[in-house]
Amino acid sequence: MVDHYFARDYTTARQKFLDVCRTHKRDVESHIHSLRGLLGEVLAVDVVHFGARDATKVLIVSSGVHGLEMLAGGGVQTGLVDGQAFDNVPNDTAVVLI
């Protein structure tokens, strides 16, 4: 089951994503927002890069920034990292998860 990739709130979704990136030794570039969320939580845009930095082909996948699209997209991205979907992209290709 993939239920464990999805969360009901931003903080939990973000932590699941960061945890799976750490487990798979993926560097995360976090851009912290200067304001806090409604519950005082840290708000950030987290970016993970797979493949060559000078790739001629780049797929950018954005999970969304709030609400249901962020929770759904974040769960999908967490599952893709955990399933190592982008660990062996071709040399001329990169994937960027946002």
mmCIF file of C-alpha atoms in Angstrom:
data_model
loop_
_atom_site.group_PDB
_atom_site.id
_atom_site.type_symbol
_atom_site.label_atom_id
_atom_site.label_comp_id
_atom_site.label_asym_id
_atom_site.label_seq_id
_atom_site.Cartn_x
_atom_site.Cartn_y
_atom_site.Cartn_z
ATOM 1 C CA MET A 1 0.000 0.000 0.000
ATOM 2 C CA VAL A 2 1.067 3.557 -0.621
ATOM 3 C CA ASP A 3 -1.006 5.147 2.152
ATOM 4 C CA HIS A 4 2.091 5.812 4.249
ATOM 5 C CA TYR A 5 3.351 8.318 1.636
ATOM 6 C CA PHE A 6 0.371 10.628 2.067
ATOM 7 C CA ALA A 7 -0.469 12.987 4.919
ATOM 8 C CA ARG A 8 -3.414 15.066 6.073
ATOM 9 C CA ASP A 9 -1.433 18.206 6.854
ATOM 10 C CA TYR A 10 1.490 20.222 5.490
ATOM 11 C CA THR A 11 3.942 19.616 8.334
ATOM 12 C CA THR A 12 3.514 15.838 8.235
ATOM 13 C CA ALA A 13 3.676 15.741 4.427
ATOM 14 C CA ARG A 14 6.876 17.767 4.387
ATOM 15 C CA GLN A 15 8.472 15.611 7.093
ATOM 16 C CA LYS A 16 7.601 12.391 5.225
ATOM 17 C CA PHE A 17 9.246 13.793 2.084
ATOM 18 C CA LEU A 18 12.369 14.954 3.944
ATOM 19 C CA ASP A 19 12.641 11.630 5.771
ATOM 20 C CA VAL A 20 12.475 9.547 2.585
ATOM 21 C CA CYS A 21 15.032 11.855 0.927
ATOM 22 C CA ARG A 22 17.345 11.370 3.904
ATOM 23 C CA THR A 23 16.820 7.585 3.805
ATOM 24 C CA HIS A 24 17.846 7.523 0.137
ATOM 25 C CA LYS A 25 20.708 9.977 0.657
ATOM 26 C CA ARG A 26 19.170 12.664 -1.551
ATOM 27 C CA ASP A 27 20.241 16.257 -0.998
ATOM 28 C CA VAL A 28 17.326 18.607 -0.405
ATOM 29 C CA GLU A 29 17.584 22.303 -1.110
ATOM 30 C CA SER A 30 15.098 23.974 1.237
ATOM 31 C CA HIS A 31 13.931 27.526 0.650
ATOM 32 C CA ILE A 32 12.412 28.686 3.923
ATOM 33 C CA HIS A 33 9.673 31.315 3.742
ATOM 34 C CA SER A 34 10.085 34.329 5.993
ATOM 35 C CA LEU A 35 6.546 33.933 7.381
ATOM 36 C CA ARG A 36 5.086 31.055 9.371
ATOM 37 C CA GLY A 37 1.973 29.024 8.629
ATOM 38 C CA LEU A 38 -1.357 29.484 10.404
ATOM 39 C CA LEU A 39 -0.294 27.034 13.106
ATOM 40 C CA GLY A 40 3.190 28.533 13.440
ATOM 41 C CA GLU A 41 4.809 25.862 11.273
ATOM 42 C CA VAL A 42 7.851 26.492 9.111
ATOM 43 C CA LEU A 43 6.891 27.002 5.467
ATOM 44 C CA ALA A 44 9.359 25.953 2.781
ATOM 45 C CA VAL A 45 9.817 24.945 -0.810
ATOM 46 C CA ASP A 46 11.952 21.809 -0.948
ATOM 47 C CA VAL A 47 13.810 20.908 -4.135
ATOM 48 C CA VAL A 48 15.465 17.581 -5.007
ATOM 49 C CA HIS A 49 17.522 17.106 -8.173
ATOM 50 C CA PHE A 50 18.159 13.798 -9.941
ATOM 51 C CA GLY A 51 20.574 13.363 -12.833
ATOM 52 C CA ALA A 52 23.134 15.635 -14.444
ATOM 53 C CA ARG A 53 23.170 19.303 -13.480
ATOM 54 C CA ASP A 54 23.996 20.176 -17.100
ATOM 55 C CA ALA A 55 21.327 17.923 -18.603
ATOM 56 C CA THR A 56 19.826 18.944 -21.932
ATOM 57 C CA LYS A 57 16.457 17.446 -20.960
ATOM 58 C CA VAL A 58 14.836 18.389 -17.660
ATOM 59 C CA LEU A 59 11.518 17.257 -16.224
ATOM 60 C CA ILE A 60 10.228 19.551 -13.478
ATOM 61 C CA VAL A 61 7.567 18.083 -11.193
ATOM 62 C CA SER A 62 5.802 20.457 -8.799
ATOM 63 C CA SER A 63 3.557 19.098 -6.064
ATOM 64 C CA GLY A 64 1.639 22.349 -5.592
ATOM 65 C CA VAL A 65 1.937 24.898 -2.847
ATOM 66 C CA HIS A 66 -1.136 24.458 -0.641
ATOM 67 C CA GLY A 67 -4.315 22.529 -0.065
ATOM 68 C CA LEU A 68 -5.266 19.235 -1.583
ATOM 69 C CA GLU A 69 -2.928 19.479 -4.570
ATOM 70 C CA MET A 70 0.089 19.829 -2.260
ATOM 71 C CA LEU A 71 -0.968 16.886 -0.119
ATOM 72 C CA ALA A 72 -1.663 14.665 -3.136
ATOM 73 C CA GLY A 73 1.404 15.778 -5.099
ATOM 74 C CA GLY A 74 3.647 15.554 -2.061
ATOM 75 C CA GLY A 75 2.537 11.979 -1.425
ATOM 76 C CA VAL A 76 3.238 11.027 -5.034
ATOM 77 C CA GLN A 77 6.693 12.630 -4.914
ATOM 78 C CA THR A 78 7.489 10.920 -1.615
ATOM 79 C CA GLY A 79 6.568 7.574 -3.184
ATOM 80 C CA LEU A 80 8.659 8.277 -6.285
ATOM 81 C CA VAL A 81 11.749 9.053 -4.183
ATOM 82 C CA ASP A 82 11.188 6.003 -1.986
ATOM 83 C CA GLY A 83 10.678 3.800 -5.043
ATOM 84 C CA GLN A 84 13.900 5.208 -6.532
ATOM 85 C CA ALA A 85 12.016 6.101 -9.720
ATOM 86 C CA PHE A 86 14.626 8.625 -10.857
ATOM 87 C CA ASP A 87 17.857 7.054 -9.608
ATOM 88 C CA ASN A 88 18.964 5.948 -13.064
ATOM 89 C CA VAL A 89 17.882 8.684 -15.463
ATOM 90 C CA PRO A 90 19.828 8.880 -18.761
ATOM 91 C CA ASN A 91 23.029 10.968 -18.787
ATOM 92 C CA ASP A 92 21.414 13.809 -20.743
ATOM 93 C CA THR A 93 18.355 13.957 -18.474
ATOM 94 C CA ALA A 94 17.482 15.425 -15.102
ATOM 95 C CA VAL A 95 14.395 15.398 -12.924
ATOM 96 C CA VAL A 96 13.696 18.158 -10.429
ATOM 97 C CA LEU A 97 11.055 17.634 -7.744
ATOM 98 C CA ILE A 98 9.627 20.796 -6.191
#
